[in-house]
Tab-separated table of C-alpha atoms and ligand atoms in Angstrom:
chain	number	residue	atom	x	y	z
T	1	MET	CA	0.000	0.000	0.000
T	2	SER	CA	1.190	3.528	-0.684
T	3	LEU	CA	1.946	5.894	2.140
T	4	SER	CA	1.819	9.612	2.942
T	5	VAL	CA	3.575	10.856	6.053
T	6	VAL	CA	2.509	13.820	8.177
T	7	ILE	CA	4.991	15.197	10.702
T	8	LEU	CA	3.519	17.478	13.353
T	9	ALA	CA	5.943	20.259	14.123
T	10	ALA	CA	3.950	23.464	14.516
T	11	GLY	CA	4.284	23.938	18.250
T	12	LYS	CA	6.553	26.473	19.902
T	13	GLY	CA	7.755	24.213	22.660
T	14	THR	CA	6.924	26.538	25.532
T	15	ARG	CA	8.705	24.392	28.102
T	16	MET	CA	12.030	24.771	26.303
T	17	PHE	CA	12.021	28.448	27.392
T	18	SER	CA	13.660	29.449	24.131
T	19	GLU	CA	13.060	31.785	21.195
T	20	GLN	CA	14.051	28.938	18.918
T	21	PRO	CA	11.325	26.586	17.681
T	22	LYS	CA	11.523	23.335	19.604
T	23	VAL	CA	12.087	21.100	16.590
T	24	LEU	CA	15.237	23.060	15.684
T	25	HIS	CA	16.954	22.268	18.955
T	26	LYS	CA	19.875	20.086	18.139
T	27	LEU	CA	20.673	16.498	18.973
T	28	ALA	CA	24.205	15.431	18.048
T	29	ASP	CA	24.457	18.741	16.168
T	30	GLN	CA	21.419	18.063	13.993
T	31	PRO	CA	17.951	19.631	14.410
T	32	MET	CA	15.664	17.048	16.008
T	33	LEU	CA	13.158	17.404	13.174
T	34	GLN	CA	15.833	16.209	10.736
T	35	TYR	CA	15.847	12.801	12.434
T	36	VAL	CA	12.126	12.471	11.906
T	37	ILE	CA	12.322	13.536	8.246
T	38	ASP	CA	15.116	11.002	7.708
T	39	ILE	CA	13.042	8.216	9.304
T	40	ALA	CA	10.088	9.163	7.084
T	41	ASN	CA	12.331	9.003	4.000
T	42	GLU	CA	13.458	5.519	4.953
T	43	LEU	CA	9.865	4.360	4.582
T	44	ASN	CA	9.825	5.458	0.916
T	45	PRO	CA	6.499	7.270	1.206
T	46	LYS	CA	4.664	8.933	-1.681
T	47	ASN	CA	5.269	12.189	0.150
T	48	THR	CA	6.182	13.678	3.509
T	49	ASN	CA	4.268	16.669	4.838
T	50	VAL	CA	5.629	18.708	7.692
T	51	ILE	CA	3.129	20.861	9.548
T	52	VAL	CA	4.881	24.011	10.703
T	53	GLY	CA	3.603	27.010	12.612
T	54	TYR	CA	5.824	28.785	15.083
T	55	LYS	CA	8.681	30.450	13.123
T	56	ALA	CA	7.787	28.321	10.122
T	57	LYS	CA	10.299	30.016	7.801
T	58	GLU	CA	13.172	29.387	10.148
T	59	VAL	CA	12.232	25.745	10.494
T	60	LYS	CA	12.055	25.306	6.735
T	61	HIS	CA	15.441	26.909	6.151
T	62	ALA	CA	17.233	24.976	8.848
T	63	LEU	CA	16.542	21.585	7.300
T	64	SER	CA	17.490	19.685	4.235
T	65	HIS	CA	14.082	19.097	2.808
T	66	GLU	CA	14.212	17.391	-0.532
T	67	GLY	CA	10.800	16.014	-1.321
T	68	VAL	CA	9.174	17.458	1.784
T	69	ASN	CA	6.013	19.570	1.649
T	70	TRP	CA	5.937	22.375	4.189
T	71	ILE	CA	2.434	23.205	5.348
T	72	LEU	CA	1.607	26.180	7.494
T	73	GLN	CA	-0.857	25.754	10.333
T	74	GLU	CA	-1.458	29.346	11.339
T	75	LYS	CA	-2.933	28.709	14.760
T	76	GLN	CA	-2.165	25.641	16.811
T	77	LEU	CA	-5.687	24.465	17.482
T	78	GLY	CA	-4.733	20.869	18.199
T	79	THR	CA	-3.209	17.787	16.606
T	80	GLY	CA	-6.419	16.999	14.709
T	81	ASP	CA	-6.544	20.515	13.283
T	82	ALA	CA	-2.884	20.197	12.271
T	83	VAL	CA	-3.465	17.013	10.258
T	84	LYS	CA	-6.429	18.630	8.477
T	85	TYR	CA	-4.024	21.051	6.803
T	86	ALA	CA	-2.287	18.122	5.100
T	87	ILE	CA	-5.484	16.674	3.582
T	88	PRO	CA	-4.906	18.059	0.040
T	89	ASN	CA	-1.526	16.286	0.020
T	90	LEU	CA	-2.604	12.903	1.329
T	91	ILE	CA	-2.049	10.936	-1.856
T	92	GLY	CA	-0.989	7.667	-0.197
T	93	GLN	CA	-3.594	5.023	0.574
T	94	GLN	CA	-2.361	5.127	4.173
T	95	THR	CA	-1.300	8.124	6.250
T	96	LEU	CA	1.325	7.877	8.964
T	97	ILE	CA	1.457	10.536	11.682
T	98	LEU	CA	4.872	11.270	13.186
T	99	TYR	CA	5.910	13.943	15.676
T	100	GLY	CA	8.706	16.418	15.043
T	101	ASP	CA	9.857	16.084	18.624
T	102	VAL	CA	10.000	12.265	18.761
T	103	PRO	CA	13.311	11.623	17.006
T	104	LEU	CA	14.243	8.085	18.027
T	105	VAL	CA	11.208	6.166	16.846
T	106	LYS	CA	12.209	2.766	15.465
T	107	ILE	CA	11.877	2.036	11.798
T	108	ASN	CA	10.946	-1.646	12.314
T	109	GLU	CA	8.147	-0.681	14.716
T	110	LEU	CA	6.822	1.804	12.148
T	111	LYS	CA	6.897	-0.903	9.499
T	112	LYS	CA	4.873	-3.202	11.756
T	113	LEU	CA	2.476	-0.363	12.477
T	114	ILE	CA	1.964	0.292	8.777
T	115	LYS	CA	1.352	-3.395	8.114
T	116	THR	CA	-1.257	-3.763	10.864
T	117	GLY	CA	-2.794	-0.419	9.844
T	118	GLU	CA	-3.794	-1.810	6.457
T	119	LYS	CA	-7.060	-2.893	8.055
T	120	GLY	CA	-7.929	0.741	8.872
T	121	LEU	CA	-6.136	2.157	11.915
T	122	SER	CA	-3.152	1.198	14.012
T	123	ILE	CA	-1.682	3.009	17.004
T	124	LEU	CA	1.824	2.825	18.445
T	125	THR	CA	1.360	2.409	22.192
T	126	PHE	CA	3.520	2.017	25.236
T	127	ASN	CA	2.999	0.642	28.707
T	128	LYS	CA	4.171	3.357	30.994
T	129	ILE	CA	4.658	2.942	34.737
T	130	ASN	CA	3.834	6.613	35.223
T	131	PRO	CA	1.410	7.493	32.416
T	132	THR	CA	0.725	11.087	33.559
T	133	GLY	CA	0.319	13.527	30.687
T	134	TYR	CA	-0.368	10.953	27.995
T	135	GLY	CA	-3.566	9.981	26.245
T	136	ARG	CA	-4.840	6.625	27.581
T	137	ILE	CA	-5.813	3.683	25.420
T	138	VAL	CA	-9.307	2.721	26.528
T	139	ARG	CA	-10.180	-0.904	25.745
T	140	GLY	CA	-13.497	-2.685	25.837
T	141	LEU	CA	-14.408	-6.327	25.296
T	142	ASN	CA	-13.599	-6.095	21.597
T	143	GLY	CA	-10.365	-4.168	21.838
T	144	VAL	CA	-9.548	-0.474	21.590
T	145	GLU	CA	-12.524	1.845	21.841
T	146	ALA	CA	-11.030	5.295	22.300
T	147	ILE	CA	-8.080	7.403	23.336
T	148	VAL	CA	-8.839	9.755	26.192
T	149	GLU	CA	-6.512	12.662	26.931
T	150	GLU	CA	-5.152	12.949	30.462
T	151	LYS	CA	-7.125	16.140	31.113
T	152	ASP	CA	-10.357	14.455	30.043
T	153	CYS	CA	-9.789	11.176	31.892
T	154	SER	CA	-12.015	9.885	34.652
T	155	ASP	CA	-10.239	8.706	37.803
T	156	VAL	CA	-10.598	5.124	36.602
T	157	GLN	CA	-9.164	5.944	33.170
T	158	LYS	CA	-6.216	7.690	34.815
T	159	GLU	CA	-5.190	4.295	36.193
T	160	ILE	CA	-4.630	2.937	32.672
T	161	ASN	CA	-0.945	2.416	31.920
T	162	GLU	CA	-1.284	1.801	28.208
T	163	VAL	CA	-0.653	5.174	26.565
T	164	ASN	CA	-0.817	6.738	23.131
T	165	THR	CA	2.609	7.586	21.760
T	166	GLY	CA	0.873	9.895	19.280
T	167	ILE	CA	2.219	7.923	16.337
T	168	MET	CA	-0.462	6.211	14.297
T	169	VAL	CA	-1.322	5.111	10.802
T	170	ALA	CA	-4.747	5.285	9.228
T	171	ASP	CA	-6.437	4.495	5.969
T	172	THR	CA	-6.383	7.886	4.248
T	173	LYS	CA	-9.993	7.954	3.041
T	174	HIS	CA	-11.313	7.100	6.487
T	175	LEU	CA	-8.920	9.553	8.132
T	176	ILE	CA	-10.162	12.447	6.009
T	177	ASN	CA	-13.724	11.572	6.893
T	178	TRP	CA	-13.004	11.260	10.628
T	179	LEU	CA	-11.096	14.570	10.650
T	180	SER	CA	-14.223	16.306	9.324
T	181	LEU	CA	-16.164	14.968	12.310
T	182	ILE	CA	-13.934	15.843	15.276
T	183	SER	CA	-14.840	18.789	17.475
T	184	ASN	CA	-13.044	20.841	20.081
T	185	ILE	CA	-15.508	20.208	22.859
T	186	ASN	CA	-13.104	18.964	25.504
T	187	SER	CA	-11.186	20.271	28.473
T	188	GLN	CA	-8.455	21.894	26.331
T	189	LYS	CA	-10.794	23.216	23.610
T	190	GLU	CA	-8.483	21.598	21.046
T	191	TYR	CA	-9.171	19.457	18.008
T	192	TYR	CA	-7.744	16.151	19.157
T	193	LEU	CA	-6.415	13.796	16.503
T	194	THR	CA	-6.964	11.057	19.038
T	195	ASP	CA	-10.729	11.458	18.680
T	196	ILE	CA	-10.516	9.571	15.386
T	197	VAL	CA	-10.149	6.368	17.386
T	198	ALA	CA	-13.671	6.495	18.817
T	199	LEU	CA	-14.937	7.420	15.339
T	200	ALA	CA	-13.205	4.370	13.858
T	201	LYS	CA	-14.817	2.209	16.523
T	202	LYS	CA	-18.225	3.672	15.612
T	203	ASP	CA	-17.570	2.822	11.944
T	204	ASN	CA	-16.615	-0.746	12.944
T	205	ILE	CA	-13.119	-0.300	11.546
T	206	GLU	CA	-10.469	-2.646	12.919
T	207	ILE	CA	-8.168	-0.838	15.360
T	208	ASN	CA	-4.785	-2.402	16.020
T	209	THR	CA	-1.959	-1.475	18.327
T	210	ILE	CA	1.772	-2.059	18.232
T	211	GLU	CA	3.585	-1.804	21.528
T	212	ALA	CA	6.908	0.013	21.413
T	213	ASP	CA	9.659	-1.973	23.125
T	214	SER	CA	11.544	0.854	24.804
T	215	GLU	CA	10.524	4.144	26.282
T	216	ILE	CA	13.224	6.332	24.764
T	217	THR	CA	12.115	5.460	21.225
T	218	ILE	CA	8.686	6.961	21.784
T	219	SER	CA	9.758	9.804	24.069
T	220	GLY	CA	9.146	13.361	23.039
T	221	VAL	CA	11.439	16.253	23.845
T	222	ASN	CA	9.585	18.951	25.757
T	223	SER	CA	12.220	20.433	28.036
T	224	LYS	CA	15.954	20.941	28.240
T	225	ILE	CA	16.154	18.005	30.634
T	226	GLU	CA	14.481	15.747	28.067
T	227	LEU	CA	16.720	17.203	25.359
T	228	ALA	CA	19.785	16.218	27.359
T	229	LYS	CA	18.392	12.713	27.969
T	230	MET	CA	17.695	12.286	24.265
T	231	GLU	CA	21.208	13.511	23.429
T	232	ARG	CA	22.656	10.840	25.725
T	233	ALA	CA	20.494	8.169	24.094
T	234	ILE	CA	21.658	9.209	20.624
T	235	GLN	CA	25.273	9.344	21.787
T	236	LEU	CA	24.991	5.850	23.229
T	237	LYS	CA	23.733	4.576	19.879
T	238	LYS	CA	26.690	6.174	18.130
T	239	THR	CA	29.322	5.018	20.609
T	240	ASN	CA	27.875	1.489	20.639
T	241	ALA	CA	28.153	1.387	16.855
T	242	LEU	CA	31.842	2.354	17.107
T	243	MET	CA	32.588	-0.235	19.785
T	244	GLU	CA	30.804	-2.899	17.740
T	245	GLN	CA	33.296	-2.135	14.969
T	246	GLY	CA	36.190	-2.686	17.385
T	247	VAL	CA	37.032	0.833	18.516
T	248	THR	CA	38.195	1.099	22.136
T	249	LEU	CA	36.392	3.894	23.971
T	250	LEU	CA	37.808	4.298	27.452
T	251	ASP	CA	34.429	5.630	28.523
T	252	PRO	CA	31.558	5.733	26.024
T	253	ASN	CA	29.663	8.007	28.404
T	254	ARG	CA	32.363	10.589	27.968
T	255	THR	CA	32.609	10.568	24.192
T	256	ASP	CA	30.537	12.847	21.975
T	257	ILE	CA	29.954	12.225	18.305
T	258	ARG	CA	28.263	15.107	16.556
T	259	GLY	CA	28.697	13.804	13.060
T	260	ASN	CA	30.247	10.685	11.584
T	261	VAL	CA	33.343	8.876	12.740
T	262	ASP	CA	34.870	6.166	10.615
T	263	CYS	CA	37.688	4.198	12.278
T	264	GLY	CA	40.198	1.561	11.226
T	265	LYS	CA	41.341	-1.304	13.477
T	266	ASP	CA	42.831	-0.748	16.926
T	267	VAL	CA	41.797	2.820	17.437
T	268	VAL	CA	41.765	3.972	21.045
T	269	ILE	CA	39.829	7.041	22.110
T	270	ASP	CA	40.336	8.463	25.552
T	271	VAL	CA	37.686	10.313	27.546
T	272	GLY	CA	36.176	13.683	26.772
T	273	CYS	CA	36.763	13.714	23.034
T	274	ILE	CA	34.334	15.466	20.697
T	275	PHE	CA	33.987	14.504	17.045
T	276	GLU	CA	32.227	16.873	14.677
T	277	GLY	CA	31.422	16.678	10.984
T	278	LYS	CA	33.152	13.885	9.071
T	279	VAL	CA	36.099	12.326	10.840
T	280	LYS	CA	38.110	9.515	9.302
T	281	ILE	CA	40.638	7.730	11.469
T	282	GLY	CA	43.071	5.103	10.162
T	283	LYS	CA	44.428	1.983	11.888
T	284	ASN	CA	46.189	1.983	15.229
T	285	VAL	CA	45.521	5.619	16.038
T	286	THR	CA	45.205	6.951	19.582
T	287	ILE	CA	43.175	10.044	20.365
T	288	GLY	CA	44.147	11.623	23.664
T	289	ALA	CA	41.730	12.899	26.272
T	290	TYR	CA	39.672	16.022	25.652
T	291	SER	CA	40.625	16.415	22.025
T	292	ILE	CA	38.239	17.951	19.519
T	293	LEU	CA	38.302	16.691	15.940
T	294	ASN	CA	36.201	18.437	13.350
T	295	ASP	CA	36.120	17.283	9.722
T	296	CYS	CA	39.510	15.627	9.604
T	297	GLU	CA	41.393	12.605	8.435
T	298	ILE	CA	44.108	10.931	10.474
T	299	LEU	CA	46.228	8.265	8.846
T	300	ASN	CA	47.573	5.060	10.403
T	301	ASP	CA	49.732	4.871	13.528
T	302	SER	CA	49.377	8.501	14.557
T	303	ILE	CA	48.950	9.712	18.097
T	304	ILE	CA	46.883	12.737	18.970
T	305	LYS	CA	47.838	13.700	22.498
T	306	PRO	CA	45.380	15.248	24.965
T	307	TYR	CA	43.679	18.601	24.559
T	308	SER	CA	44.369	18.982	20.868
T	309	HIS	CA	41.974	20.789	18.552
T	310	LEU	CA	41.947	19.779	14.897
T	311	GLU	CA	39.636	21.406	12.402
T	312	ASN	CA	39.513	20.517	8.714
T	313	VAL	CA	42.979	18.979	8.603
T	314	LYS	CA	44.743	15.935	7.236
T	315	VAL	CA	47.273	14.240	9.463
T	316	GLY	CA	49.757	11.822	7.865
T	317	LYS	CA	51.037	8.485	9.147
T	318	LYS	CA	53.006	8.094	12.384
T	319	ASN	CA	52.496	11.683	13.493
T	320	ILE	CA	52.604	12.825	17.073
T	321	ILE	CA	50.316	15.793	17.585
T	322	GLY	CA	49.921	17.673	20.850
T	323	PRO	CA	49.313	17.824	23.720
T	324	TYR	CA	47.631	21.215	23.353
T	325	ALA	CA	48.108	21.522	19.602
T	326	ARG	CA	45.775	23.544	17.430
T	327	LEU	CA	45.599	22.567	13.786
T	328	ARG	CA	43.364	24.906	11.822
T	329	PRO	CA	41.709	24.509	8.414
T	330	GLY	CA	43.943	23.661	5.488
T	331	THR	CA	46.684	22.001	7.500
T	332	GLU	CA	48.169	18.854	5.981
T	333	THR	CA	51.015	16.941	7.522
T	334	ASN	CA	53.087	14.290	5.795
T	335	ASP	CA	54.392	11.183	7.608
T	336	ASN	CA	56.260	11.152	10.883
T	337	VAL	CA	55.600	14.800	11.731
T	338	HIS	CA	55.704	16.008	15.339
T	339	ILE	CA	53.606	18.982	16.362
T	340	GLY	CA	53.990	19.808	20.022
T	341	ASN	CA	52.370	21.866	22.723
T	342	PHE	CA	50.962	25.320	22.082
T	343	VAL	CA	51.652	25.143	18.383
T	344	GLU	CA	49.090	26.649	16.021
T	345	ILE	CA	49.178	25.719	12.358
T	346	LYS	CA	46.870	27.138	9.716
T	347	ASN	CA	46.600	26.498	5.985
T	348	SER	CA	50.039	24.928	5.755
T	349	LYS	CA	51.662	21.815	4.381
T	350	ILE	CA	54.213	20.195	6.645
T	351	GLY	CA	56.741	17.796	5.088
T	352	ALA	CA	57.754	14.363	6.359
T	353	ASP	CA	59.923	14.047	9.482
T	354	THR	CA	59.500	17.714	10.364
T	355	LYS	CA	59.236	18.815	13.978
T	356	ILE	CA	57.490	21.899	15.314
T	357	ASN	CA	57.490	21.073	18.958
T	358	HIS	CA	56.871	24.158	21.053
T	359	LEU	CA	55.012	27.468	21.101
T	360	SER	CA	54.852	28.346	17.416
T	361	TYR	CA	52.534	29.890	14.867
T	362	VAL	CA	52.866	28.584	11.330
T	363	GLY	CA	50.369	30.044	8.873
T	364	ASP	CA	50.052	29.977	5.071
T	365	SER	CA	53.313	28.072	4.841
T	366	ILE	CA	54.916	25.279	2.915
T	367	VAL	CA	57.364	23.463	5.121
T	368	GLY	CA	59.687	20.860	3.611
T	369	LYS	CA	61.055	17.555	4.854
T	370	ASN	CA	63.136	17.080	7.952
T	371	VAL	CA	62.785	20.664	9.136
T	372	ASN	CA	63.250	21.624	12.761
T	373	VAL	CA	61.251	24.655	13.783
T	374	GLY	CA	62.563	25.967	17.090
T	375	ALA	CA	60.424	27.005	20.038
T	376	GLY	CA	58.564	30.253	19.622
T	377	THR	CA	58.989	30.563	15.871
T	378	ILE	CA	56.365	32.747	14.251
T	379	THR	CA	55.516	33.115	10.586
T	380	CYS	CA	54.405	36.734	10.188
T	381	ASN	CA	51.901	36.012	7.435
T	382	TYR	CA	49.733	39.112	7.653
T	383	ASP	CA	50.738	42.682	6.845
T	384	GLY	CA	47.461	44.114	8.009
T	385	VAL	CA	45.869	43.815	4.579
T	386	THR	CA	46.998	40.638	2.836
T	387	LYS	CA	48.175	37.187	3.863
T	388	HIS	CA	51.535	36.087	2.457
T	389	GLN	CA	53.254	32.736	2.112
T	390	THR	CA	56.313	31.420	3.900
T	391	VAL	CA	58.324	28.648	2.274
T	392	ILE	CA	60.715	26.626	4.403
T	393	GLU	CA	62.645	24.191	2.237
T	394	ASP	CA	63.952	20.737	3.204
T	395	ASN	CA	66.446	20.198	6.035
T	396	VAL	CA	66.165	23.710	7.455
T	397	PHE	CA	66.894	24.432	11.125
T	398	ILE	CA	65.123	27.459	12.553
T	399	GLY	CA	66.508	28.756	15.832
T	400	SER	CA	64.126	29.544	18.647
T	401	ASN	CA	62.162	32.758	18.840
T	402	SER	CA	62.561	33.647	15.183
T	403	GLN	CA	60.124	35.604	13.092
T	404	LEU	CA	59.826	34.846	9.412
T	405	VAL	CA	58.222	37.839	7.715
T	406	ALA	CA	56.283	36.619	4.688
T	407	PRO	CA	56.564	36.477	1.779
T	408	VAL	CA	59.891	34.792	2.386
T	409	THR	CA	61.724	31.589	1.460
T	410	ILE	CA	64.177	29.841	3.754
T	411	GLY	CA	66.607	28.033	1.454
T	412	ALA	CA	67.162	24.292	1.759
T	413	GLY	CA	69.601	23.173	4.426
T	414	SER	CA	69.976	26.648	5.873
T	415	THR	CA	70.039	27.545	9.534
T	416	ILE	CA	68.391	30.575	11.113
T	417	GLY	CA	70.084	31.876	14.232
T	418	ALA	CA	67.857	32.053	17.286
T	419	GLY	CA	66.052	35.323	17.827
T	420	SER	CA	66.236	36.467	14.211
T	421	THR	CA	63.696	38.483	12.311
T	422	ILE	CA	64.022	37.256	8.745
T	423	THR	CA	62.650	39.557	6.062
T	424	LYS	CA	64.661	38.397	3.026
T	425	ASN	CA	65.060	34.994	1.397
T	426	THR	CA	67.956	33.048	2.885
T	427	PRO	CA	70.577	31.220	0.787
T	428	VAL	CA	70.747	27.443	0.835
T	429	ASN	CA	72.983	25.724	3.373
T	430	GLU	CA	74.097	28.962	5.075
T	431	LEU	CA	73.553	30.421	8.534
T	432	SER	CA	71.410	33.536	8.444
T	433	LEU	CA	70.750	35.702	11.441
T	434	SER	CA	69.554	39.195	12.070
T	435	ARG	CA	70.340	39.870	15.659
T	436	ALA	CA	71.951	42.984	17.100
T	437	LYS	CA	75.370	42.045	18.539
T	438	GLN	CA	75.380	41.438	22.271
T	439	THR	CA	77.204	44.110	24.254
T	440	SER	CA	77.782	44.607	27.953
T	441	ILE	CA	78.344	48.076	29.438
T	442	PRO	CA	81.160	48.128	31.955
T	443	GLY	CA	80.448	49.970	35.196
T	444	TRP	CA	76.705	50.279	34.522
T	445	GLU	CA	74.740	50.732	37.741
T	446	LYS	CA	71.162	49.924	38.595
T	447	PRO	CA	68.967	53.013	39.183
T	448	LYS	CA	68.589	53.791	42.875
T	449	LYS	CA	65.461	54.803	44.794
T	450	ASN	CA	65.519	58.260	46.430
Q	1	LIG	C1	-0.441	14.127	22.191
Q	1	LIG	C2	-1.631	13.170	22.124
Q	1	LIG	C3	-1.573	12.223	23.327
Q	1	LIG	C4	-0.262	11.489	23.353
Q	1	LIG	C5	0.888	12.487	23.342
Q	1	LIG	C6	2.195	11.746	23.176
Q	1	LIG	C7	-3.426	14.405	21.050
Q	1	LIG	C8	-4.672	15.150	21.267
Q	1	LIG	N1	-2.851	13.929	22.141
Q	1	LIG	O1	-0.656	14.922	23.351
Q	1	LIG	O2	-2.629	11.293	23.265
Q	1	LIG	O3	-0.195	10.674	24.516
Q	1	LIG	O4	0.756	13.387	22.225
Q	1	LIG	O5	3.265	12.630	23.302
Q	1	LIG	O6	-3.008	14.230	19.930
Q	1	LIG	N2	1.049	20.188	17.197
Q	1	LIG	C9	0.835	20.861	16.028
Q	1	LIG	N3	-0.265	21.646	15.907
Q	1	LIG	C10	-1.161	21.761	16.904
Q	1	LIG	C11	-0.948	21.068	18.100
Q	1	LIG	C12	0.170	20.275	18.216
Q	1	LIG	O7	1.640	20.777	15.093
Q	1	LIG	O8	-2.142	22.494	16.701
Q	1	LIG	C13	2.253	19.357	17.317
Q	1	LIG	C14	3.146	19.845	18.437
Q	1	LIG	O9	4.107	20.752	17.944
Q	1	LIG	C15	3.783	18.568	18.923
Q	1	LIG	C16	2.750	17.501	18.628
Q	1	LIG	O10	1.870	18.065	17.687
Q	1	LIG	O11	4.951	18.243	18.191
Q	1	LIG	C17	1.999	17.049	19.874
Q	1	LIG	O12	1.256	18.107	20.389
Q	1	LIG	P1	1.024	18.294	21.934
Q	1	LIG	O13	0.140	19.459	22.132
Q	1	LIG	O14	2.304	18.291	22.643
Q	1	LIG	O15	0.213	16.981	22.284
Q	1	LIG	P2	0.148	16.281	23.688
Q	1	LIG	O16	-0.693	17.087	24.581
Q	1	LIG	O17	1.494	15.927	24.141
Q	2	LIG	CA1	3.712	16.605	23.720
């Protein structure tokens, strides 16, 4: 049977206490609504219709929405009212209702729901120890008879633990008919989608239920506390997937993956690391504690020591990076490179066997093979208007605390004396230095206090 999907996402999310629409709050760096759209796409529906209301434009722009219809519900008059807006687009024989704030719903449970819904109506339910706040599934001798909202429940109905997750699938023709019949005569003066259940019963339509097997998969996000819980659940899924592939996480509860991580064999990740964007890690790589890796590739046998920050970089084989290294966009290191503490590198290529071990800034540079960059070396790449390139050829030794004023080329095999400010290209294999000669003044006395 063909399927249309409706995702309810018009609400503001008052309990988030935020100007931002609730469904744009992020989980693992992705708006929560994106998860729901992706799940809908996995079902290959005829179309997916997202009902938006609060800051509709913002919601639309924040998401990748190929093949999604955006439908504006001007006033949030209830879930039943929301679905009515989608009626002109309901081209599938069945209609599945999803919620923009329920991002972890399971695809196999939805498939079961759709299958059992072929008879007319099927509801995803859950048995909740504390059902407060949810609509209750009211059963009679012949099965489900109605869903009653918490605020409309009798004391007896409040004791029911079987709750409505909100997710349901209905035969489209029947749904459209039932939607025309629901009213807002209830304690919240809202058009309840859930009222279609009693209408289905009246029409003698078979009503089925599928029970969700875990609470988190049907949980909505209504507050920052629930957002944090959902984030943990998503993180656990991601870290479990890594461990199942053989990655050693010293503590999966202290690893955050806000994108995709792809690891080779024998990768070890210490606590507190954050992965963003696309990260590709080769074999036998160790990532030290509290490192942040954003969109990078690290080749085999490299070690990233603690507290390093890598953004949009490529690290070669057998490198040692950090601790406390900052590699900025456009950095590429060849094999066996050492980058030490408090070294910042930006938009530079670093040749094999080169060492930049302490307190340096290297920007817009091409550094050759087997170069030793002494502590405190700075490439002065910016003249206040334009960035310029520094070239350091193979086998160069740069003495500590040197400034290389770009554009400048340090010739192969040359040595720069410590403390030099180099403004001109240096000849190959020679010592260049630009220091004032050291003098001592005989008989000089310290100033005295009066
Ligand atoms: C709804 C169900 C309840 C179920 C619960 C599960 C109804 C009447 N009740 O209650 O049985 O147990 O979900 O979480 O359906 N929305 C719109 N437009 C509106 C109203 C709501 O798009 O006019 C969206 C909201 O943004 C939200 C979702 O629909 O994403 C649910 O609405 P909400 O008002 O939170 O329903 P509940 O009271 O939680
Ligand atoms: Ca809700």
